[in-house]
Amino acid sequence: MQLMSGNEAIARGAWEAGATIGVAYPGTPSTETMESFATYEGVYAEWCTNEKVAVEVGIGASAAGARVLSTMKHVGVNVAADPLFTAAYTGVNGGYVILAADDPGMYSSQNEQDSHFYALSAHIPMLDPADAAEALSFTRDAYGLSEQFDVPFMIRSTVRVSHTKTPVEVQEPIGYEPKEYVKDAPKWVMMPAYAKPRRKVQLDRIAALEAWAEECPYNRVEMKGADIGVICCGAVYQHVVDALPDASVFKLGLTWPLPRKALADFAESVEQVFVVEEGSDYLTSLVSAQGIQLSEFPCTLPRDGELSPGLIKYAFGQAVPEHIDVPNDVPRRPPALCPGCPHRLVFKELSKIRAIVTGDIGCYTLGALPPLAAMDTCVDMGASVSMSHGFELALANREHKPVVAVIGDSTFGHSGLSSLITTVYNKGAGTVCILDNRTTAMTGRQGNPFNGVTLQNRESRELDLVGVVKALGVENVSLVDPHDAEAVREALKTATTTQADELSVIVFKAPCVLLHRQRKPHYFVNADCRSCGVCATLGCPAISKDAETGLASIDPALCIGCGQCAQYCKFSAIEQVADTSTNGGAR
Ligand SMILES: Cc1ncc(C[n+]2csc(CCOP(=O)(O)OP(=O)(O)O)c2C)c(N)n1
């Protein structure tokens, strides 16, 4: 027995089942799954540039006979959807399991999605573990099932399952022998002549899966009273049994296809039947559509965010334990770019020129928040570059502020490249800032093609970002140190004034402060401070202003000595101490 998170358990289950290849793109809450898988003996694991590529590599490896694991967050499934839907026609050779990790409540995502709908519309069977023990056993079993039904299997988790540790039973790997690859164009070449018969194969498979669903060992009925019956799955099951100890529960482990007959029998066996699900109406609509009369909740069950036992009790009209407010003296800690973050000055200078900034997803999305407040949009990975092209198109014949896209190095590799090619090809204008902090910082510092670090530290090839951008046909490309305020200012000025009618790319290159964690002697505010407040507009967590006097101070425990703030003090009131052993008279 071991204690594992759901993510670690999925990795373990894949390894026990003989998966030897792992291909993924990071994304919370899925990331640790591939990082954990990469540590097992005998496996090859890599970060791909994006989820679509990962699934295509996965289908290739499965076709060649290996058992494969792919992992991604829910929005990653959108990116991978194209190959995913057709993989449900080709089927597999070696078993293929794909983790879709959902984020109800949007702890670290730009939207809430329910990946069940992908299973439903792509006709890919989906298993929904409720804890790490199930995550392990479901994943382990999914490989054999994938080969038996000749289709990839999806595991769906949510933050609670992925990140909660529960005891798991581990086993030794089964000793899987990779399958032979045998050329079979009608199975693998999905052009109409072959895809049409594969569609028939798919329909037969759906019928076989539906029959299997009725007996599926991962669905479980827990009969208590005959008054209330609840249908649920995943982490929500844990909340339901906590909130409604007397209710009978149909716990779905297989959430597509649904066991229609078993659900109808369950509904018959109770007075009232409810579906409790998180941020979605997937189960509700499917269960209702099969003619089961669902009862109305006495009170509202939220349609957004994560559920909790309290919210479920409330929906059933039960007394909810009184919420005790924490004392109001806890200091607020809004998210902020780290002290010394190389992204900070780019946003400071963008806010000064009042550019329209199309943003993207990464640590730098924090540039949207006050005091920097220098971002106008953020939609999905890669959108900064394509949206800036859209802004330029719509504003072309009007007087407008400079349009600047801001994108990170990993996000540029993920999908910014194809956006930039569109702008180059159509002779678009605007400025693209690539914030190359030498890592994929937001999801925990994974490698990417522009830093050449690989998941298992294998030998690799670091792509030259400036060279790549030039090769794409961008003529105005510059490389700038983002810690040098003057250089950042000048580069943005040139791009948005003298080169305003052309496309220009500025690569701001300096490592993320969390990569090497080197601290230089810290800075302090001397007696020349005039309370102008400019240093505080940088949004550095180390800098604060006295509420009464307006005098600035720098917390020596937080300051890492980057010197960004000193460049903005007109009164030379920010100085660096000679060494870190004193606080230099810091306020
Ligand atoms: C389609 C998709 N896949 C994955 C993610 C998770 N994710 C958010 S930002 C990010 C990468 C950020 O790296 P980078 O662009 O280098 O910026 P940094 O955080 O280093 O500043 C990832 C993988 C996502 N939001 N959407």
Coordinates of C-alpha atoms and ligand atoms in Angstrom, one line a residue:
M1 CA 0.0 0.0 0.0
Q2 CA 1.3 3.4 -0.9
L3 CA 0.0 7.0 -0.6
M4 CA -0.3 8.6 -4.1
S5 CA -2.0 11.5 -5.8
G6 CA -4.4 10.7 -8.5
N7 CA -1.9 11.9 -11.1
E8 CA 0.9 9.7 -9.6
A9 CA -1.6 6.8 -9.6
I10 CA -2.4 7.2 -13.2
A11 CA 1.3 7.1 -14.1
R12 CA 1.8 4.0 -11.9
G13 CA -1.2 2.3 -13.5
A14 CA 0.1 3.0 -17.0
W15 CA 3.5 1.6 -16.0
E16 CA 2.1 -1.5 -14.4
A17 CA 0.1 -2.1 -17.6
G18 CA 3.3 -2.1 -19.6
A19 CA 3.0 1.4 -21.2
T20 CA 6.5 2.3 -22.3
I21 CA 5.8 5.6 -24.1
G22 CA 4.4 8.8 -22.6
V23 CA 3.7 11.9 -24.7
A24 CA 2.1 15.0 -23.4
Y25 CA 2.0 18.8 -23.1
P26 CA 1.9 20.2 -19.5
G27 CA -1.3 21.8 -18.1
T28 CA -2.7 22.0 -14.6
P29 CA -4.1 19.7 -13.1
S30 CA -2.5 17.0 -15.3
T31 CA 1.2 17.9 -15.4
E32 CA 2.6 15.7 -12.6
T33 CA 1.2 12.6 -14.3
M34 CA 3.7 12.6 -17.1
E35 CA 6.5 13.9 -14.8
S36 CA 5.8 10.9 -12.6
F37 CA 5.5 8.4 -15.5
A38 CA 8.9 9.7 -16.7
T39 CA 10.6 8.4 -13.5
Y40 CA 9.7 4.7 -14.1
E41 CA 12.2 2.2 -15.3
G42 CA 12.1 1.4 -19.0
V43 CA 9.8 4.2 -20.1
Y44 CA 10.4 6.9 -22.7
A45 CA 8.5 10.1 -21.9
E46 CA 8.6 13.5 -23.7
W47 CA 7.0 16.9 -23.8
C48 CA 5.6 17.6 -27.2
T49 CA 5.0 21.1 -28.5
N50 CA 1.3 20.8 -28.0
E51 CA -1.5 18.3 -27.2
K52 CA -2.4 17.7 -30.9
V53 CA 1.2 16.7 -31.6
A54 CA 1.2 14.5 -28.4
V55 CA -1.9 12.6 -29.5
E56 CA -0.6 12.1 -33.0
V57 CA 2.8 10.8 -31.6
G58 CA 0.7 8.6 -29.3
I59 CA -1.4 7.2 -32.2
G60 CA 1.8 6.5 -34.1
A61 CA 3.4 4.6 -31.2
S62 CA 0.2 2.7 -30.6
A63 CA -0.1 1.8 -34.3
A64 CA 3.5 0.5 -34.0
G65 CA 2.5 -1.8 -31.2
A66 CA 3.5 0.0 -27.9
R67 CA 1.2 0.8 -25.0
V68 CA 1.1 4.6 -24.7
L69 CA 0.0 7.3 -22.2
S70 CA -0.9 10.8 -23.1
T71 CA -1.9 13.5 -20.5
M72 CA -3.4 16.9 -20.9
K73 CA -5.7 19.4 -19.2
H74 CA -9.2 19.9 -20.4
V75 CA -8.4 22.8 -22.8
G76 CA -5.6 20.6 -24.2
V77 CA -8.3 18.2 -25.3
N78 CA -9.7 21.0 -27.5
V79 CA -6.3 21.2 -29.2
A80 CA -6.0 17.5 -29.6
A81 CA -9.6 17.0 -30.7
D82 CA -8.8 16.7 -34.4
P83 CA -6.7 13.5 -34.1
L84 CA -8.8 12.3 -31.2
F85 CA -12.0 12.0 -33.2
T86 CA -10.3 10.1 -36.0
A87 CA -8.4 7.9 -33.6
A88 CA -11.8 6.6 -32.6
Y89 CA -12.1 5.4 -36.2
T90 CA -8.6 3.9 -36.7
G91 CA -8.6 2.3 -33.2
V92 CA -5.3 1.1 -31.7
N93 CA -2.7 -1.6 -31.9
G94 CA -1.0 -1.2 -28.6
G95 CA -3.4 0.1 -25.9
Y96 CA -3.7 3.9 -25.8
V97 CA -4.9 5.8 -22.7
I98 CA -5.4 9.6 -22.6
L99 CA -5.9 11.6 -19.4
A100 CA -8.2 14.6 -19.6
A101 CA -7.8 16.6 -16.4
D102 CA -10.7 19.0 -15.8
D103 CA -10.6 22.1 -13.7
P104 CA -14.1 22.8 -12.3
G105 CA -13.8 26.1 -10.4
M106 CA -11.0 27.3 -12.7
Y107 CA -8.2 27.2 -10.2
S108 CA -5.7 27.7 -13.1
S109 CA -7.6 27.7 -16.3
Q110 CA -9.3 30.1 -18.6
N111 CA -12.6 28.2 -18.6
E112 CA -14.5 25.3 -17.1
Q113 CA -15.2 22.4 -19.5
D114 CA -16.5 19.0 -19.0
S115 CA -14.4 16.5 -21.0
H116 CA -17.3 14.0 -20.8
F117 CA -18.7 15.7 -23.9
Y118 CA -15.6 14.7 -25.9
A119 CA -16.1 11.1 -25.0
L120 CA -19.7 11.3 -26.0
S121 CA -19.1 13.1 -29.3
A122 CA -15.9 11.3 -30.3
H123 CA -17.3 7.9 -29.1
I124 CA -14.3 7.2 -26.9
P125 CA -15.0 5.3 -23.7
M126 CA -14.3 7.3 -20.6
L127 CA -13.4 6.1 -17.0
D128 CA -14.0 8.5 -14.1
P129 CA -12.0 7.6 -11.0
A130 CA -13.1 9.0 -7.7
D131 CA -9.8 8.7 -5.9
A132 CA -6.2 7.7 -6.5
A133 CA -6.9 3.9 -5.9
E134 CA -9.4 3.9 -8.7
A135 CA -7.2 6.1 -10.8
L136 CA -4.5 3.4 -10.6
S137 CA -6.7 0.4 -11.2
F138 CA -8.9 2.0 -13.9
T139 CA -5.8 3.1 -15.8
R140 CA -4.1 -0.3 -15.5
D141 CA -7.3 -2.0 -16.8
A142 CA -7.9 0.6 -19.5
Y143 CA -4.9 -0.7 -21.6
G144 CA -6.4 -4.2 -22.0
L145 CA -9.8 -2.7 -22.7
S146 CA -8.4 -0.4 -25.3
E147 CA -6.9 -3.4 -27.1
Q148 CA -10.1 -5.5 -26.6
F149 CA -12.4 -2.8 -28.0
D150 CA -9.8 -1.4 -30.4
V151 CA -10.2 2.2 -29.4
P152 CA -8.3 4.7 -27.2
F153 CA -9.7 4.9 -23.6
M154 CA -9.9 8.2 -21.8
I155 CA -9.5 8.7 -18.1
R156 CA -11.2 11.9 -16.8
S157 CA -10.0 13.4 -13.6
T158 CA -10.6 16.7 -11.8
V159 CA -8.4 18.8 -9.6
R160 CA -9.6 16.9 -6.5
V161 CA -8.8 13.5 -7.9
S162 CA -5.5 14.5 -9.6
H163 CA -4.1 16.3 -6.6
T164 CA -5.5 14.4 -3.6
K165 CA -3.4 11.6 -2.1
T166 CA -5.1 8.4 -1.1
P167 CA -3.8 4.9 -0.4
V168 CA -3.3 2.7 -3.4
E169 CA -2.5 -1.0 -4.0
V170 CA 0.5 -1.3 -6.3
Q171 CA 1.4 -4.3 -8.4
E172 CA 4.4 -5.3 -10.5
P173 CA 4.3 -4.5 -14.2
I174 CA 2.5 -7.2 -16.2
G175 CA 5.4 -7.8 -18.6
Y176 CA 3.6 -6.6 -21.7
E177 CA 5.1 -7.6 -25.1
P178 CA 4.7 -4.9 -27.7
K179 CA 2.6 -6.0 -30.7
E180 CA 3.9 -6.4 -34.2
Y181 CA 3.2 -3.6 -36.6
V182 CA 1.4 -5.0 -39.7
K183 CA 0.6 -2.7 -42.6
D184 CA -3.2 -2.3 -42.7
A185 CA -4.3 0.7 -44.8
P186 CA -8.0 0.2 -44.4
K187 CA -7.6 0.6 -40.7
W188 CA -5.0 3.4 -40.6
V189 CA -5.5 5.5 -43.8
M190 CA -8.6 7.5 -43.0
M191 CA -9.7 8.7 -46.4
P192 CA -13.4 8.3 -47.4
A193 CA -12.9 4.9 -49.1
Y194 CA -11.5 3.4 -45.9
A195 CA -13.1 5.8 -43.3
K196 CA -16.7 4.8 -44.4
P197 CA -16.2 1.1 -43.5
R198 CA -14.4 2.2 -40.3
R199 CA -17.4 4.2 -39.3
K200 CA -19.4 0.9 -39.5
V201 CA -16.7 -0.7 -37.4
Q202 CA -17.1 2.2 -34.9
L203 CA -20.9 1.7 -34.8
D204 CA -20.5 -2.0 -34.0
R205 CA -17.9 -1.1 -31.4
I206 CA -20.3 1.4 -29.8
A207 CA -22.9 -1.3 -29.5
A208 CA -20.4 -3.7 -28.0
L209 CA -19.3 -1.0 -25.5
E210 CA -23.0 -0.2 -24.6
A211 CA -23.5 -3.9 -23.8
W212 CA -20.4 -4.1 -21.8
A213 CA -21.4 -0.9 -19.9
E214 CA -24.3 -2.8 -18.3
E215 CA -21.9 -5.3 -16.7
C216 CA -19.0 -2.9 -16.2
P217 CA -17.3 -3.5 -12.9
Y218 CA -16.5 0.2 -12.5
N219 CA -20.1 1.1 -12.0
R220 CA -21.5 0.5 -8.5
V221 CA -24.8 0.8 -6.8
E222 CA -24.8 1.5 -3.1
M223 CA -28.3 0.9 -1.8
K224 CA -29.3 2.7 1.4
G225 CA -32.9 3.9 1.7
A226 CA -35.5 3.8 -1.0
D227 CA -36.3 7.6 -0.8
I228 CA -33.5 9.3 -2.6
G229 CA -31.2 7.9 -5.3
V230 CA -28.3 9.9 -6.6
I231 CA -26.4 9.3 -9.8
C232 CA -22.9 10.8 -9.8
C233 CA -19.2 10.1 -10.7
G234 CA -15.6 11.1 -9.9
A235 CA -14.8 13.3 -6.9
V236 CA -18.5 14.4 -6.7
Y237 CA -19.2 10.8 -5.4
Q238 CA -17.1 11.5 -2.3
H239 CA -19.0 14.7 -1.6
V240 CA -22.4 13.0 -2.1
V241 CA -21.7 10.2 0.4
D242 CA -20.4 12.8 2.8
A243 CA -23.4 15.1 2.4
L244 CA -26.2 12.5 2.0
P245 CA -25.2 9.4 4.1
D246 CA -28.8 7.9 3.8
A247 CA -29.1 8.3 0.1
S248 CA -28.7 5.4 -2.3
V249 CA -26.0 6.1 -4.9
F250 CA -25.3 5.0 -8.4
K251 CA -21.6 5.6 -8.7
L252 CA -20.5 5.7 -12.4
G253 CA -17.0 4.6 -13.1
L254 CA -17.6 4.4 -16.8
T255 CA -19.2 7.6 -17.9
W256 CA -19.4 6.9 -21.6
P257 CA -21.2 4.9 -22.7
L258 CA -23.7 4.9 -19.8
P259 CA -25.4 1.7 -18.6
R260 CA -28.9 2.7 -19.7
K261 CA -30.7 -0.3 -18.3
A262 CA -28.8 -0.4 -15.0
L263 CA -29.6 3.3 -14.6
A264 CA -33.3 2.7 -15.4
D265 CA -33.4 -0.1 -12.8
F266 CA -31.8 2.1 -10.2
A267 CA -34.3 4.9 -10.9
E268 CA -37.2 2.4 -10.5
S269 CA -35.8 1.3 -7.1
V270 CA -36.0 4.7 -5.5
E271 CA -38.8 7.3 -4.8
Q272 CA -36.9 10.2 -6.2
V273 CA -33.8 10.2 -8.4
F274 CA -31.3 13.1 -8.8
V275 CA -28.1 13.6 -10.8
V276 CA -25.4 15.5 -8.9
E277 CA -22.6 16.7 -11.2
E278 CA -20.1 19.5 -11.2
G279 CA -20.3 22.5 -13.5
S280 CA -22.1 20.6 -16.3
D281 CA -25.3 19.0 -17.4
Y282 CA -23.6 16.0 -19.2
L283 CA -25.1 13.3 -17.0
T284 CA -28.3 15.2 -16.4
S285 CA -29.1 15.5 -20.1
L286 CA -28.1 11.9 -21.0
V287 CA -30.1 10.4 -18.1
S288 CA -33.1 12.5 -18.8
A289 CA -32.9 11.8 -22.5
Q290 CA -33.3 8.1 -21.8
G291 CA -36.6 8.8 -20.2
I292 CA -35.7 8.8 -16.5
Q293 CA -37.7 11.4 -14.7
L294 CA -35.3 13.4 -12.6
S295 CA -36.6 15.2 -9.5
E296 CA -36.1 18.9 -8.9
F297 CA -33.7 19.9 -6.2
P298 CA -35.5 21.7 -3.4
C299 CA -32.8 24.4 -3.5
T300 CA -30.3 25.4 -6.2
L301 CA -27.3 23.3 -7.0
P302 CA -24.7 25.6 -8.6
R303 CA -24.1 25.2 -12.3
D304 CA -20.6 26.6 -12.0
G305 CA -17.5 25.9 -9.9
E306 CA -16.6 22.9 -7.7
L307 CA -19.2 21.2 -5.6
S308 CA -18.7 20.5 -1.9
P309 CA -20.7 18.5 0.7
G310 CA -22.1 21.8 2.0
L311 CA -23.4 22.9 -1.5
I312 CA -25.0 19.5 -2.0
K313 CA -26.7 19.5 1.4
Y314 CA -28.0 23.0 0.6
A315 CA -29.4 21.8 -2.8
F316 CA -31.3 19.1 -0.9
G317 CA -32.7 21.6 1.5
Q318 CA -30.7 20.4 4.5
A319 CA -29.1 22.5 7.2
V320 CA -25.6 23.5 6.2
P321 CA -23.0 23.9 9.0
E322 CA -22.6 27.6 9.7
H323 CA -19.7 29.2 7.9
I324 CA -17.2 30.8 10.3
D325 CA -15.5 33.7 8.8
V326 CA -11.7 33.9 9.3
P327 CA -10.7 37.1 11.1
N328 CA -10.2 39.9 8.7
D329 CA -6.6 40.6 9.6
V330 CA -5.1 38.1 7.1
P331 CA -3.1 40.1 4.7
R332 CA -4.3 40.0 1.1
R333 CA -1.9 38.3 -1.3
P334 CA -3.1 38.8 -4.8
P335 CA -1.2 36.8 -7.4
A336 CA 1.8 38.8 -8.8
L337 CA 4.8 38.3 -11.0
C338 CA 7.7 37.1 -8.7
P339 CA 10.4 39.6 -7.5
G340 CA 12.9 39.8 -10.3
C341 CA 10.6 38.3 -13.0
P342 CA 11.9 39.1 -16.4
H343 CA 8.4 39.8 -17.7
R344 CA 7.8 42.8 -15.4
L345 CA 9.4 45.7 -17.3
V346 CA 7.9 44.7 -20.6
F347 CA 4.5 45.3 -19.1
K348 CA 5.6 48.4 -17.3
E349 CA 6.7 49.9 -20.6
L350 CA 3.7 48.6 -22.5
S351 CA 1.4 50.4 -20.0
K352 CA 3.4 53.6 -20.5
I353 CA 2.8 53.6 -24.3
R354 CA -0.8 52.7 -23.7
A355 CA -0.6 49.9 -26.4
I356 CA -3.5 47.6 -27.2
V357 CA -1.9 44.4 -25.8
T358 CA -3.3 41.0 -26.9
G359 CA -2.1 38.6 -24.3
D360 CA -1.6 34.9 -23.9
I361 CA -1.5 32.2 -21.3
G362 CA 1.5 31.9 -19.0
C363 CA 2.9 33.6 -15.9
Y364 CA 2.9 36.8 -18.0
T365 CA -0.9 36.8 -18.0
L366 CA -0.4 38.4 -14.6
G367 CA 0.6 41.5 -16.5
A368 CA -3.2 42.1 -16.9
L369 CA -3.6 42.8 -13.2
P370 CA -3.0 46.2 -11.5
P371 CA -0.8 48.0 -11.0
L372 CA 0.7 46.9 -14.4
A373 CA -2.8 46.4 -16.0
A374 CA -1.1 46.1 -19.4
M375 CA -3.1 43.5 -21.2
D376 CA -6.4 43.8 -23.2
T377 CA -7.2 40.2 -24.0
C378 CA -6.4 36.6 -23.1
V379 CA -8.3 33.8 -24.8
D380 CA -6.3 30.6 -25.4
M381 CA -2.7 29.5 -26.1
G382 CA -1.4 31.2 -29.3
A383 CA -4.3 33.7 -29.5
S384 CA -2.1 36.7 -28.7
V385 CA -0.5 36.6 -32.1
S386 CA -3.6 35.8 -34.2
M387 CA -5.8 38.3 -32.2
S388 CA -3.3 41.1 -32.7
H389 CA -3.5 40.4 -36.5
G390 CA -7.3 40.6 -36.1
F391 CA -7.0 43.9 -34.3
E392 CA -4.7 45.2 -37.0
L393 CA -7.1 44.2 -39.7
A394 CA -10.1 45.8 -38.1
L395 CA -8.3 49.0 -37.2
A396 CA -6.3 49.4 -40.4
N397 CA -8.2 52.4 -41.7
R398 CA -8.7 54.1 -38.4
E399 CA -6.3 56.0 -36.2
H400 CA -5.3 53.5 -33.5
K401 CA -2.9 52.8 -30.6
P402 CA -0.1 50.4 -31.3
V403 CA -1.2 46.8 -31.3
V404 CA 1.3 44.5 -29.4
A405 CA 1.0 40.7 -28.9
V406 CA 2.7 39.2 -25.9
I407 CA 3.5 35.5 -25.8
G408 CA 5.8 33.2 -23.8
D409 CA 8.4 30.9 -25.4
S410 CA 6.5 27.7 -24.6
T411 CA 3.2 29.1 -25.8
F412 CA 4.9 30.4 -29.0
G413 CA 6.1 26.8 -29.7
H414 CA 2.7 25.4 -28.8
S415 CA 0.6 27.4 -31.3
G416 CA 2.1 31.0 -31.7
L417 CA 4.2 29.8 -34.6
S418 CA 1.3 29.0 -36.9
S419 CA -0.4 32.3 -35.9
L420 CA 2.8 34.2 -36.8
I421 CA 3.0 32.5 -40.2
T422 CA -0.5 33.6 -40.9
T423 CA 0.5 37.3 -40.2
V424 CA 3.7 37.0 -42.3
Y425 CA 1.9 35.3 -45.2
N426 CA -0.8 38.0 -45.3
K427 CA 1.6 40.8 -44.8
G428 CA 0.1 41.8 -41.5
A429 CA 1.6 44.5 -39.2
G430 CA 1.9 44.9 -35.4
T431 CA 4.5 44.0 -32.8
V432 CA 4.9 40.6 -31.3
C433 CA 6.9 40.3 -28.0
I434 CA 8.1 36.8 -27.2
L435 CA 8.9 36.6 -23.6
D436 CA 11.6 33.9 -23.6
N437 CA 12.3 33.1 -19.9
R438 CA 14.0 29.9 -20.9
T439 CA 11.3 27.7 -19.5
T440 CA 7.6 26.9 -19.3
A441 CA 7.3 28.6 -15.9
M442 CA 3.6 28.6 -15.3
T443 CA 3.2 24.9 -15.1
G444 CA 6.3 24.2 -13.1
R445 CA 9.3 24.9 -15.3
Q446 CA 9.1 22.2 -18.0
G447 CA 11.4 22.1 -21.0
N448 CA 10.4 23.3 -24.4
P449 CA 12.0 23.5 -27.9
F450 CA 13.5 26.9 -27.2
N451 CA 15.4 25.9 -24.1
G452 CA 16.3 22.4 -25.3
V453 CA 15.6 20.8 -21.9
T454 CA 13.8 17.4 -22.2
L455 CA 11.6 15.6 -19.8
Q456 CA 14.1 12.8 -19.1
N457 CA 17.1 15.0 -19.6
R458 CA 18.0 13.2 -22.7
E459 CA 20.3 14.9 -25.3
S460 CA 18.3 17.4 -27.3
R461 CA 18.4 20.3 -29.6
E462 CA 17.7 23.9 -28.5
L463 CA 16.0 25.9 -31.3
D464 CA 17.3 29.4 -31.9
L465 CA 14.2 31.5 -31.3
V466 CA 15.5 34.6 -33.2
G467 CA 16.6 32.3 -36.1
V468 CA 13.2 30.6 -36.2
V469 CA 11.4 33.9 -36.3
K470 CA 13.6 35.2 -39.1
A471 CA 13.2 32.0 -41.0
L472 CA 9.4 32.5 -40.9
G473 CA 9.9 35.6 -42.9
V474 CA 9.9 38.3 -40.2
E475 CA 12.4 41.0 -41.2
N476 CA 12.3 43.2 -38.1
V477 CA 13.5 40.9 -35.3
S478 CA 15.5 42.1 -32.2
L479 CA 16.8 40.4 -29.1
V480 CA 16.5 42.5 -26.0
D481 CA 17.5 42.1 -22.3
P482 CA 14.2 42.5 -20.4
H483 CA 15.9 43.6 -17.2
D484 CA 17.2 46.7 -19.0
A485 CA 14.4 49.3 -18.8
E486 CA 16.0 51.6 -21.3
A487 CA 16.5 48.8 -23.9
V488 CA 12.9 47.6 -23.4
R489 CA 11.6 51.1 -23.9
E490 CA 13.7 51.7 -27.0
A491 CA 12.8 48.4 -28.6
L492 CA 9.1 49.0 -28.1
K493 CA 9.3 52.5 -29.3
T494 CA 11.1 51.6 -32.5
A495 CA 8.6 48.7 -33.2
T496 CA 5.5 50.8 -32.6
T497 CA 6.6 54.0 -34.2
T498 CA 9.2 53.7 -37.0
Q499 CA 8.2 50.2 -37.8
A500 CA 4.5 50.7 -37.1
D501 CA 3.3 49.7 -40.6
E502 CA 5.3 46.5 -40.6
L503 CA 5.4 43.3 -38.6
S504 CA 8.2 43.3 -36.0
V505 CA 9.1 40.7 -33.4
I506 CA 11.0 41.5 -30.2
V507 CA 12.5 38.5 -28.3
F508 CA 13.0 39.4 -24.6
K509 CA 15.3 36.8 -23.3
A510 CA 16.3 36.3 -19.7
P511 CA 15.8 33.2 -17.4
C512 CA 12.9 32.8 -15.1
V513 CA 14.1 33.7 -11.5
L514 CA 13.0 30.3 -10.3
L515 CA 15.4 28.5 -12.6
H516 CA 18.6 29.2 -10.9
R517 CA 17.4 30.9 -7.7
Q518 CA 20.4 33.1 -7.5
R519 CA 20.1 36.1 -5.2
K520 CA 22.2 39.2 -5.6
P521 CA 22.6 41.6 -2.7
H522 CA 19.2 43.2 -2.1
Y523 CA 18.2 46.8 -2.7
F524 CA 16.9 49.2 -0.1
V525 CA 15.2 52.6 -0.1
N526 CA 17.4 55.4 1.3
A527 CA 16.4 58.8 2.8
D528 CA 16.0 60.4 -0.6
C529 CA 12.6 58.8 -1.2
R530 CA 10.1 61.5 -2.1
S531 CA 7.0 59.2 -1.9
C532 CA 6.4 59.5 -5.7
G533 CA 5.1 55.9 -5.8
V534 CA 6.7 55.1 -9.2
C535 CA 8.5 52.0 -7.8
A536 CA 5.2 50.6 -6.5
T537 CA 3.7 50.7 -10.0
L538 CA 6.0 47.9 -11.0
G539 CA 3.9 45.5 -8.9
C540 CA 7.0 43.8 -7.3
P541 CA 5.9 41.9 -4.2
A542 CA 9.1 43.1 -2.4
I543 CA 8.1 46.8 -2.7
S544 CA 5.5 48.4 -0.4
K545 CA 4.4 52.0 0.4
D546 CA 3.7 53.3 3.8
A547 CA 0.0 54.1 3.9
E548 CA 0.5 57.4 5.7
T549 CA 3.8 58.8 4.5
G550 CA 3.8 57.2 1.0
L551 CA 7.5 56.3 1.6
A552 CA 8.6 53.2 -0.2
S553 CA 10.3 50.3 1.4
I554 CA 11.8 47.0 0.1
D555 CA 11.5 43.8 2.0
P556 CA 15.0 42.3 2.0
A557 CA 13.6 38.8 2.5
L558 CA 11.7 39.1 -0.8
C559 CA 14.1 41.3 -2.9
I560 CA 16.4 39.1 -5.1
G561 CA 18.6 42.1 -6.2
C562 CA 17.4 42.3 -9.8
G563 CA 17.7 46.1 -9.8
Q564 CA 14.6 46.6 -12.0
C565 CA 13.1 49.2 -9.5
A566 CA 16.3 51.2 -9.2
Q567 CA 16.1 52.0 -12.9
Y568 CA 12.8 53.8 -12.3
C569 CA 13.7 55.9 -9.3
K570 CA 14.4 59.5 -10.5
F571 CA 15.8 60.5 -7.1
S572 CA 18.4 57.7 -6.8
A573 CA 16.6 56.6 -3.6
I574 CA 16.9 52.9 -4.4
E575 CA 20.4 51.5 -3.7
Q576 CA 21.9 48.0 -3.5
V577 CA 23.6 46.9 -0.3
A578 CA 27.2 45.9 -0.5
D579 CA 26.5 42.3 0.6
T580 CA 23.5 40.3 1.7
S581 CA 24.5 39.9 5.3
T582 CA 23.2 43.3 6.3
N583 CA 19.9 45.0 5.5
G584 CA 21.6 48.2 4.6
G585 CA 19.2 50.3 6.7
A586 CA 16.2 49.1 4.7
R587 CA 12.9 50.6 5.8
Ligands
LIG1 C1 -4.2 24.2 -24.6 C2 -3.5 24.5 -23.3 N1 -2.6 23.6 -22.9 C3 -1.9 23.8 -21.7 C4 -2.2 24.9 -20.9 C5 -1.5 25.1 -19.6 N2 -0.6 26.2 -19.7 C6 -0.9 27.4 -19.4 S1 0.3 28.5 -19.7 C7 1.3 27.3 -20.3 C8 2.7 27.6 -20.8 C9 3.4 28.8 -20.2 O1 4.7 28.9 -20.7 P1 5.3 30.1 -21.4 O2 4.5 30.5 -22.6 O3 6.7 29.8 -21.7 O4 5.1 31.3 -20.3 P2 5.7 31.4 -18.8 O5 4.7 30.8 -17.9 O6 7.1 30.7 -18.8 O7 5.9 32.9 -18.6 C10 0.7 26.1 -20.2 C11 1.4 24.9 -20.6 C12 -3.3 25.7 -21.4 N3 -3.7 26.8 -20.6 N4 -3.9 25.5 -22.5

